Coordinates of C-alpha atoms and ligand atoms in Angstrom, one line a residue:
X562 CA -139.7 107.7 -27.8
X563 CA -140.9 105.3 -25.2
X564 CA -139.3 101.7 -25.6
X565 CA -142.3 99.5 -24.2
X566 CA -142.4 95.9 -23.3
X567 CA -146.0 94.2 -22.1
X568 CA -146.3 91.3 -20.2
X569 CA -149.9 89.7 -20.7
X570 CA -150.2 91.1 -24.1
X571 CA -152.9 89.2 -25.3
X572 CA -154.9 89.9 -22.1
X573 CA -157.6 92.5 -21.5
X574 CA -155.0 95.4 -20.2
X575 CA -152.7 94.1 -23.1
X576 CA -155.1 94.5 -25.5
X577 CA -156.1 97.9 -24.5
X578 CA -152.7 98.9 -23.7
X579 CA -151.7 98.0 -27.4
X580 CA -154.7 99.7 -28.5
X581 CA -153.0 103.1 -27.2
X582 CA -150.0 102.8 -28.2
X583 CA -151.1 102.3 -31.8
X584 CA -152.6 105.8 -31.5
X585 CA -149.1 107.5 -31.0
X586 CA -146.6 105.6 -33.0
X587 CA -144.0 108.9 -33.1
X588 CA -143.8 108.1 -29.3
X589 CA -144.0 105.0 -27.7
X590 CA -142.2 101.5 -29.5
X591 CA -143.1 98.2 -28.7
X592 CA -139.8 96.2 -28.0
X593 CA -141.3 93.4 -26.2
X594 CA -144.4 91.5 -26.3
X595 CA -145.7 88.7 -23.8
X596 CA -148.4 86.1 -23.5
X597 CA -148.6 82.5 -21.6
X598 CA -150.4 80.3 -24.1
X599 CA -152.4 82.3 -26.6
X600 CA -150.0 82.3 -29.4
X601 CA -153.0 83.2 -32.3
X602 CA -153.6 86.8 -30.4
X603 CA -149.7 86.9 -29.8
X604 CA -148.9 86.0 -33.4
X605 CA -151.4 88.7 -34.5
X606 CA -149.6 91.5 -32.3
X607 CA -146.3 90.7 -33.7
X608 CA -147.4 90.9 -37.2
X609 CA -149.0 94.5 -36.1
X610 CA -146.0 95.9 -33.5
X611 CA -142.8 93.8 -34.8
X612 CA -141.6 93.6 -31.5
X613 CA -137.5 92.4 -31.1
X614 CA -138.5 90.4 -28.4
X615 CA -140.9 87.6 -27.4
X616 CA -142.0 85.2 -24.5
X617 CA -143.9 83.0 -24.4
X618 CA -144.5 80.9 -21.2
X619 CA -146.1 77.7 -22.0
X620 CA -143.2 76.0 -23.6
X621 CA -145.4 73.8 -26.2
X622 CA -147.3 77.1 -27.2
X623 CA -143.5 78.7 -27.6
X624 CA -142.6 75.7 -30.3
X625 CA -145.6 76.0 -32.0
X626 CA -145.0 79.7 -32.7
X627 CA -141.4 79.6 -33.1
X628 CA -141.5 78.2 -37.3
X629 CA -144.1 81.1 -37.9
X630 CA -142.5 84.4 -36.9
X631 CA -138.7 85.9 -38.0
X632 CA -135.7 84.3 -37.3
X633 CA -134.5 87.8 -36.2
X634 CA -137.4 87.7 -33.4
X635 CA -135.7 86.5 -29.9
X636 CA -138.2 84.1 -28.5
X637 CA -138.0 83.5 -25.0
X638 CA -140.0 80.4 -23.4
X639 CA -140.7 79.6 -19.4
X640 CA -141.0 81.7 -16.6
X641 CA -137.0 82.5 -16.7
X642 CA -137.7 83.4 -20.6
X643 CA -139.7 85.8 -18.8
X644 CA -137.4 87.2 -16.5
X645 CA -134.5 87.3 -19.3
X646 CA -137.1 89.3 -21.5
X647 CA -137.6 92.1 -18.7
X648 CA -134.0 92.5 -18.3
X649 CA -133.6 93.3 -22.2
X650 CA -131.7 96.6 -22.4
X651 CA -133.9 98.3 -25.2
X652 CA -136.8 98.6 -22.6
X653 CA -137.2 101.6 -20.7
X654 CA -141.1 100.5 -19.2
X655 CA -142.4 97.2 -18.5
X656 CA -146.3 97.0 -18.4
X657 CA -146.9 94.3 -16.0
X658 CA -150.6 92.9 -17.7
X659 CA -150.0 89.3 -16.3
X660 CA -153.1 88.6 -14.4
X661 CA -152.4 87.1 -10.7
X662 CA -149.2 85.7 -8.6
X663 CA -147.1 85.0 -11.5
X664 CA -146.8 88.8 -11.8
X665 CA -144.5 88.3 -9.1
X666 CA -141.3 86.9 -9.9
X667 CA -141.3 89.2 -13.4
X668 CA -142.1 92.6 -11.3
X669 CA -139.2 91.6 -8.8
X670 CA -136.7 91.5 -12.0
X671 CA -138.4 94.7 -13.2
X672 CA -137.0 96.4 -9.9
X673 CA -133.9 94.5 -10.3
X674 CA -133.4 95.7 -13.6
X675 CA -134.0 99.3 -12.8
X676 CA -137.5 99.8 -15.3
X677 CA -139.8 102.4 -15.1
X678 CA -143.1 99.6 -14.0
X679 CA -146.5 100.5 -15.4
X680 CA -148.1 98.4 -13.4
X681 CA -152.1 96.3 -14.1
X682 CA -151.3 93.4 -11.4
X683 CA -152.4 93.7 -7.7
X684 CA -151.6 90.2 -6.9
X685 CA -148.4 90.3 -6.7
X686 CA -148.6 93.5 -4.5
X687 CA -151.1 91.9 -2.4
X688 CA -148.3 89.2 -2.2
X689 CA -145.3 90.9 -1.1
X690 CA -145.9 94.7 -0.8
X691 CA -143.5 96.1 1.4
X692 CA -140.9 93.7 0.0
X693 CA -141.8 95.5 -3.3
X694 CA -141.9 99.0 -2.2
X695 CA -138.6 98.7 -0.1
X696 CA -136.9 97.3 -3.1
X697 CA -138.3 100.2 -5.5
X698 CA -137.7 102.5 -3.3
X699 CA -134.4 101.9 -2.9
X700 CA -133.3 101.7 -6.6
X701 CA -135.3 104.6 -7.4
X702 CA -138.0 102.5 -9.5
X703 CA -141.1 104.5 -10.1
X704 CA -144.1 102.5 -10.0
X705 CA -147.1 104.2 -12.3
X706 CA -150.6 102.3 -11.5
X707 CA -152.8 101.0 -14.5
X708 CA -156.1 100.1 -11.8
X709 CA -158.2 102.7 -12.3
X710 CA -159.3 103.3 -8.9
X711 CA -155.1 103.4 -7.9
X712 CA -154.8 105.8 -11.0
X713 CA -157.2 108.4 -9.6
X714 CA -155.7 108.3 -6.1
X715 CA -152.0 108.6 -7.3
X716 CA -153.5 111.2 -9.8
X717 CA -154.8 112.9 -6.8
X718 CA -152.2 112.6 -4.1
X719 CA -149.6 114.2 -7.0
X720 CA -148.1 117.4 -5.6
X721 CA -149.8 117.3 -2.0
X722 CA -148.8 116.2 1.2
X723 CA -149.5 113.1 2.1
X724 CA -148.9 113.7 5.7
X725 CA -152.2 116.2 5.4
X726 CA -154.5 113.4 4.0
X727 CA -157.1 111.9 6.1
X728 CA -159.3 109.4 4.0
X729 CA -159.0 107.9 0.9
X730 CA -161.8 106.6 -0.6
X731 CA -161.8 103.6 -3.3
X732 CA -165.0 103.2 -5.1
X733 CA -166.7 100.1 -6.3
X734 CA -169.1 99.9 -9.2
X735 CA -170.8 96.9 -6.8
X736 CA -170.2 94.1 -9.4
X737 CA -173.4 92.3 -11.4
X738 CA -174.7 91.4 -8.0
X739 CA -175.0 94.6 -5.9
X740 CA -179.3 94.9 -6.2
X741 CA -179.4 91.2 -5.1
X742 CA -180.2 89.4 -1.5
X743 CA -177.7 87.3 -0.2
X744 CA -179.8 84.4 -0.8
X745 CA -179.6 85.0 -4.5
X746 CA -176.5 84.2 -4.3
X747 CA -177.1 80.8 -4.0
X748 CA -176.6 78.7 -7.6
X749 CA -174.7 81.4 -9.4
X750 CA -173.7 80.5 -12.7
X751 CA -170.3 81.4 -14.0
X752 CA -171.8 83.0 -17.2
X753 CA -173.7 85.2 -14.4
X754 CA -170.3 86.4 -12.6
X755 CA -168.6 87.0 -16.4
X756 CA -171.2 89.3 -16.9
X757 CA -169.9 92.6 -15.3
X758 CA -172.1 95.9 -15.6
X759 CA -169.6 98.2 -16.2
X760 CA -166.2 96.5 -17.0
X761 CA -165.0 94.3 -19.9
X762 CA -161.7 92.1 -18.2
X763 CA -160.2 88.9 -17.7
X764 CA -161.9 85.6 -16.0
X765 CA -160.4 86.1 -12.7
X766 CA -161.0 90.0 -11.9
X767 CA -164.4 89.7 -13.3
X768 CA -165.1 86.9 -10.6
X769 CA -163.3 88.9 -7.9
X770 CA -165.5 91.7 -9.0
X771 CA -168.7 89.7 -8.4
X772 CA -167.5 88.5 -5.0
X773 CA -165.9 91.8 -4.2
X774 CA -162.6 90.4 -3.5
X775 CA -161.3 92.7 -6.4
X776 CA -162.0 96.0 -3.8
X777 CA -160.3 93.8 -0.7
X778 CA -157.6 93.4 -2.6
X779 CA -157.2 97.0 -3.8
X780 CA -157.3 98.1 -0.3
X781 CA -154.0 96.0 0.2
X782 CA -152.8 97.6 -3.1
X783 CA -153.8 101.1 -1.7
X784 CA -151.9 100.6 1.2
X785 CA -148.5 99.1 0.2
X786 CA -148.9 101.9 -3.2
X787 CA -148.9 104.6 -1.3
X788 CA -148.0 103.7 2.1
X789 CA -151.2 104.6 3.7
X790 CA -152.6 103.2 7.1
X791 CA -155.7 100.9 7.1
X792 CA -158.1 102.9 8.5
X793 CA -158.0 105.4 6.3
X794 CA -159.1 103.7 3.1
X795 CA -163.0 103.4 3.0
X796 CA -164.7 101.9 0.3
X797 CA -167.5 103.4 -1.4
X798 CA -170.1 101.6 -3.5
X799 CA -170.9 103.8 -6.8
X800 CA -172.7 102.6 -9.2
X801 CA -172.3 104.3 -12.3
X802 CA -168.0 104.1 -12.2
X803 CA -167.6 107.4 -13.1
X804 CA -165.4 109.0 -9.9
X805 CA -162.5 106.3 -9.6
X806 CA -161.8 107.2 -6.2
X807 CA -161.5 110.3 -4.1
X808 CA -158.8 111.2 -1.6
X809 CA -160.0 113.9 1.4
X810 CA -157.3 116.1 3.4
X811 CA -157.4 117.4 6.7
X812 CA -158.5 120.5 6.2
X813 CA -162.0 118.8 4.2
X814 CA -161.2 119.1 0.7
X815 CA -161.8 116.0 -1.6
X816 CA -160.4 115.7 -4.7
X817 CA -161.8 113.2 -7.1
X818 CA -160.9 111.9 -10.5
X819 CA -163.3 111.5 -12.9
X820 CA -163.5 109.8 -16.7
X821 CA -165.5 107.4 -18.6
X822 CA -165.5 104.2 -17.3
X823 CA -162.6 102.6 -19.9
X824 CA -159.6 101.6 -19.4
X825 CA -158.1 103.1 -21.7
X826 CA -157.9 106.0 -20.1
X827 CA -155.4 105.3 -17.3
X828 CA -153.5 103.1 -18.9
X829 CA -152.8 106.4 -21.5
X830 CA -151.8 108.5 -18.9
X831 CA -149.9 105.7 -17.0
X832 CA -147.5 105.6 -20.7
X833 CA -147.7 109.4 -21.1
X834 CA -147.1 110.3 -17.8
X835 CA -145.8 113.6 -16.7
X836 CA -147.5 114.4 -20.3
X837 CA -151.3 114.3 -21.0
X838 CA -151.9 113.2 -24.2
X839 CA -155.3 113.8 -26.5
X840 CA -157.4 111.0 -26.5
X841 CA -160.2 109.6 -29.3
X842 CA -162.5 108.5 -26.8
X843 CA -165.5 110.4 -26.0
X844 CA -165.8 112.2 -22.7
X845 CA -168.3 112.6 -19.9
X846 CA -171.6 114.1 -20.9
X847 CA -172.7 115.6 -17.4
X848 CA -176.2 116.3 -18.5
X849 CA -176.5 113.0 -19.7
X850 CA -175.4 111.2 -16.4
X851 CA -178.2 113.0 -14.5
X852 CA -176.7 111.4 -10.9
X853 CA -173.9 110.1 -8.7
X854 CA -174.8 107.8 -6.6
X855 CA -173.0 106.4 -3.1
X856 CA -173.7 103.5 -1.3
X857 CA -172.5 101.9 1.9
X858 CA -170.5 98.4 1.4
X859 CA -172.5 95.3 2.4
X860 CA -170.0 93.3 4.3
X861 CA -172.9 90.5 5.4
X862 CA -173.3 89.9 1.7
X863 CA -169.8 90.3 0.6
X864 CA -167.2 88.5 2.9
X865 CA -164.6 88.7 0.6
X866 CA -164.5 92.6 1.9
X867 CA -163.9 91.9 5.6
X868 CA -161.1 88.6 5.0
X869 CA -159.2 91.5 2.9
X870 CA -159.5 93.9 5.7
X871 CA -158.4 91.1 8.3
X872 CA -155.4 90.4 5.9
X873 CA -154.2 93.6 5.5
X874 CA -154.6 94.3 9.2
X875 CA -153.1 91.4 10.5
X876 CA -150.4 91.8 7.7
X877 CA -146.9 89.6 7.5
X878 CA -148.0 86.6 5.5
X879 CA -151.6 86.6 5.9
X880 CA -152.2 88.9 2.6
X881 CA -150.2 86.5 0.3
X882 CA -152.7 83.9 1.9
X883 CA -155.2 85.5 1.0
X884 CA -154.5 85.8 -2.3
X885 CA -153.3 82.2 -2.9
X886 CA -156.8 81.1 -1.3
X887 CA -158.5 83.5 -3.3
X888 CA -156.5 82.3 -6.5
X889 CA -157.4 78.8 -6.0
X890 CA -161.2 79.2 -5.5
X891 CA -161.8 81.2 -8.1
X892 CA -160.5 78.8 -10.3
X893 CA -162.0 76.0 -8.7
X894 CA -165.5 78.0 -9.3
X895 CA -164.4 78.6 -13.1
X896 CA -164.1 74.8 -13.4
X897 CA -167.4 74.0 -12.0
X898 CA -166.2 71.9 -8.4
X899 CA -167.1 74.7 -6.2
X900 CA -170.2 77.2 -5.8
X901 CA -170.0 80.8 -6.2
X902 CA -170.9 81.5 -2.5
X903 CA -168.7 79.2 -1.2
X904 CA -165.5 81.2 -2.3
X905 CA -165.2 83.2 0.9
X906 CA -165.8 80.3 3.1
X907 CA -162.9 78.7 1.9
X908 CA -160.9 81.7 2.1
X909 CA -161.6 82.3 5.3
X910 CA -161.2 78.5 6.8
X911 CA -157.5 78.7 5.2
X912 CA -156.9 82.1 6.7
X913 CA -157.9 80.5 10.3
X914 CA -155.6 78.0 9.5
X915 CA -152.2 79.8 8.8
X916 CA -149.7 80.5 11.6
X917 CA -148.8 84.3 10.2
X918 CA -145.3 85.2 10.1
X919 CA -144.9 88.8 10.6
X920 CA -141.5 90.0 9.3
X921 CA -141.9 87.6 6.0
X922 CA -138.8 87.2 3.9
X923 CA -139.4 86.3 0.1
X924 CA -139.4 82.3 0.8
X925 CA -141.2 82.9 3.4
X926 CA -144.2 84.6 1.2
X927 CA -143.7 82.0 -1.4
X928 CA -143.9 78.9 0.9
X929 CA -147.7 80.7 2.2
X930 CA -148.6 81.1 -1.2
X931 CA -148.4 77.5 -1.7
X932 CA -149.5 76.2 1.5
X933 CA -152.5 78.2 1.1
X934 CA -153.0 76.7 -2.7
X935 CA -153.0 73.3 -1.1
X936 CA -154.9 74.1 1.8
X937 CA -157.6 75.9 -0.1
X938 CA -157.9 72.4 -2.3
X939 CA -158.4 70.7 0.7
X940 CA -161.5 72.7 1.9
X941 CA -162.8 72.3 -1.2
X942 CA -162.6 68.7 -1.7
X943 CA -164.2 68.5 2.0
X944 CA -166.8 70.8 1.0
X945 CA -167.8 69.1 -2.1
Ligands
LIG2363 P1 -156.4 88.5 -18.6 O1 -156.7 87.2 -18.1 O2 -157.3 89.1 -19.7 O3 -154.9 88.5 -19.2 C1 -153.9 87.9 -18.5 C2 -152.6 88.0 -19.4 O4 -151.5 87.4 -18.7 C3 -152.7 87.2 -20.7 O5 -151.9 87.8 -21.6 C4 -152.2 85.8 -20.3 O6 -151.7 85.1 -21.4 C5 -151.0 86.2 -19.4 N1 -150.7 85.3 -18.3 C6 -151.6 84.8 -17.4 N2 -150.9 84.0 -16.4 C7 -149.6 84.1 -16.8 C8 -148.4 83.5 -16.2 N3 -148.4 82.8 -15.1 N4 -147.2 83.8 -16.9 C9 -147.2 84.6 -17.9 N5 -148.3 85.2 -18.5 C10 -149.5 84.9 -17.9 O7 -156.3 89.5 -17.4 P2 -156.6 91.1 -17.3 O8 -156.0 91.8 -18.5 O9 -158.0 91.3 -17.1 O10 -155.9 91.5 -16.0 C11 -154.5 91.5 -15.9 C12 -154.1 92.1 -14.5 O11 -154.5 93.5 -14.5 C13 -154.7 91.4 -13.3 O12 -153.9 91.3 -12.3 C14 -155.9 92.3 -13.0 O13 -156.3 92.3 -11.6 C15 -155.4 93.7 -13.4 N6 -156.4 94.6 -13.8 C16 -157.2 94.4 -14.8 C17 -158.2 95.3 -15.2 C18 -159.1 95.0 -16.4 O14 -159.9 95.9 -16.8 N7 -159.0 93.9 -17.1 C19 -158.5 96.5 -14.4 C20 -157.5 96.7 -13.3 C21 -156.6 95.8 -13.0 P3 -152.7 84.1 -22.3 O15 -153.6 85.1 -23.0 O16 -151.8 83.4 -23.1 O17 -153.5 83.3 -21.3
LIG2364 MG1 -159.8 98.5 -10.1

């Protein structure tokens, strides 16, 4: 038996996640369930899972639930509620679902703390990477990826030698706006960017997935996960999601891994793992599918892809920059102050503007991350 805690439970990977492990309840227990605000979800799960544990972050939405579940329930509150929920002894693996940079400070504790981390976030490995990696490394933490496309690679890479690889490639449904001109891109509409072709997630990835940011940023995540150099991960556009990425050795074999495009598929075998388990879901009908396609990146029409390249090359403090500038224009797009084209720009003025520090400590990360927040405000006051 599997003693589980989720972070982001009432999220799309929390959902889903929860949705597995309510097909095997003879192996995996929830101990610990997480959400920031949306206590009626989070109420629901606890009715469902009876977890012994409970955080909630928003401290009004934690006093609201409080009267309404069991005294003998241990409700945490704030981001330090957080923290002391991770470091619960009954929990052998964390699922990090806590969509971006405040998956940070909880997947530090989680390393701290010695947990096996199934991990959904890529902000926070954008963030801080090698600070991560060193630190997991070191306590002997295994880090299983949830991302699909980070799934199939790690899936891939298992039992070869990763000096022998020479390209991975990460694939890229496209997003809802692949087919169209860059000048279509003018006056998007959020319900347009919510609207993804192939995935059902959160606010935030689905706009990174219009914009294409979502594939920068798993480039970073490729690198820091498995310690790969730059030029080596190439992004392929397929449309139909069905290969989740591909890894090619030097001798010019590619593997691939290949499912149905749902997420509950490697976020099972992230729980399961070394086991496979059976799964309900139906699989791929190959005469169905009828083609694969592959297409080039467009990095005129998405600029989201070069900026992550640039971060990720230039490296130090520039990633976490990235992903703070990133953070705040896509929220500033999700309140209506700043046009769906414009994200990049600003991301790109804020990158010009930081002096990079190349050996970061933490504070030196977290201090970017918020210089960039402001910064990026700035921009978008001056455009508007
Ligand atoms: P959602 O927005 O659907 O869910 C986010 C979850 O995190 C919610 O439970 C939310 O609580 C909670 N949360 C948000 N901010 C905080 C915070 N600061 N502190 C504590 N809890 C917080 O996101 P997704 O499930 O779509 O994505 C989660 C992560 O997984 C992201 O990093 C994303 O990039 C990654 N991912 C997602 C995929 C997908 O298919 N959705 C695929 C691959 C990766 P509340 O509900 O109360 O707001
Ligand atoms: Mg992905």
């Amino acid at each position: 038996m599997k003693n589980i805690t989720i972070l982001g439970s009432t999220g799309s990977i929390g959902q889903n996640t929860l949705q597995v492990i309510k097909q095997f309840p003879d192996r995996f227990s929830i101990v610990g369930l997480s959400a920031n605000s949306n206590i009626d979800i989070l109420y629901q799960q606890i009715k469902e899972f009876h977890p012994r544990f409970v955080c909630v972050r928003d401290q009004k939405a934690a006093v609201n639930l409080k009267p309404k579940i069991s005294p003998k329930i241990k409700l945490f509150m704030g981001e330090d509620g957080l923290e002391e929920l991770v470091g619960q002894k009954r929990t052998d693996e964390i699922v990090l679902a806590i969509s971006g940079s405040g998956g940070l400070p909880p997947l530090l504790k989680a390393i701290e703390s010695e947990k096996t981390i199934i991990l959904a976030n890529k902000e926070a490995l954008v963030m801080a990477g090698s600070i991560i990696m060193n630190k997991s490394g070191k306590k002997k933490v295994k880090i299983i990826p949830i991302d699909s496309e980070q799934s199939a690679i790690w899936q891939c890479l298992d039992g070869q030698d990763k000096e022998r690889l020479k390209n991975i490639y990460l694939t890229a449904s496209g997003g809802p706006f692949r087919e169209k001109n860059k000048k279509d891109l003018q006056n998007i509409s959020i319900a347009q960017v919510l609207r993804h072709p192939k995935w059902k997630m959160g606010k935030k990835i689905s706009v990174d997935s219009a914009t294409l940011m979502n594939k920068g940023l798993e480039v970073l995540e490729t690198m820091f996960l498995f310690d790969v150099e730059l030029d080596k991960i190439k992004i392929l556009i397929h449309p139909q999601a069905i290969i989740h990425s591909m890894v090619e050795f030097i001798d010019g074999v590619i593997l691939a891994q290949l499912s149905v495009t749902d997420m509950r598929i490697p976020i099972q075998y992230a729980l399961s793992y070394p086991e496979r388990l059976p799964t309900a879901l139906p699989g791929i009908d190959f005469f169905k599918l009828k083609e694969l396609k592959f297409e080039k990146p467009d990095f005129k029409k998405f600029p989201c892809l070069a900026l992550a390249y640039r971060a990720a090359s230039e490296a130090g403090t520039m990633p976490a920059v990235l992903n703070a500038a990133n953070e705040a224009s896509v929220d500033e797009f999700l309140k209506g102050r700043l046009e769906f084209i414009s994200i990049p720009e600003v991301i790109e003025r804020v990158l010009n503007r930081h002096k990079n520090i190349k050996q970061p400590g933490l504070g030196d990360i977290l201090e970017a991350d918020n210089w960039a927040r402001e910064e990026a405000l700035r921009v978008v006051n001056r455009l508007g």
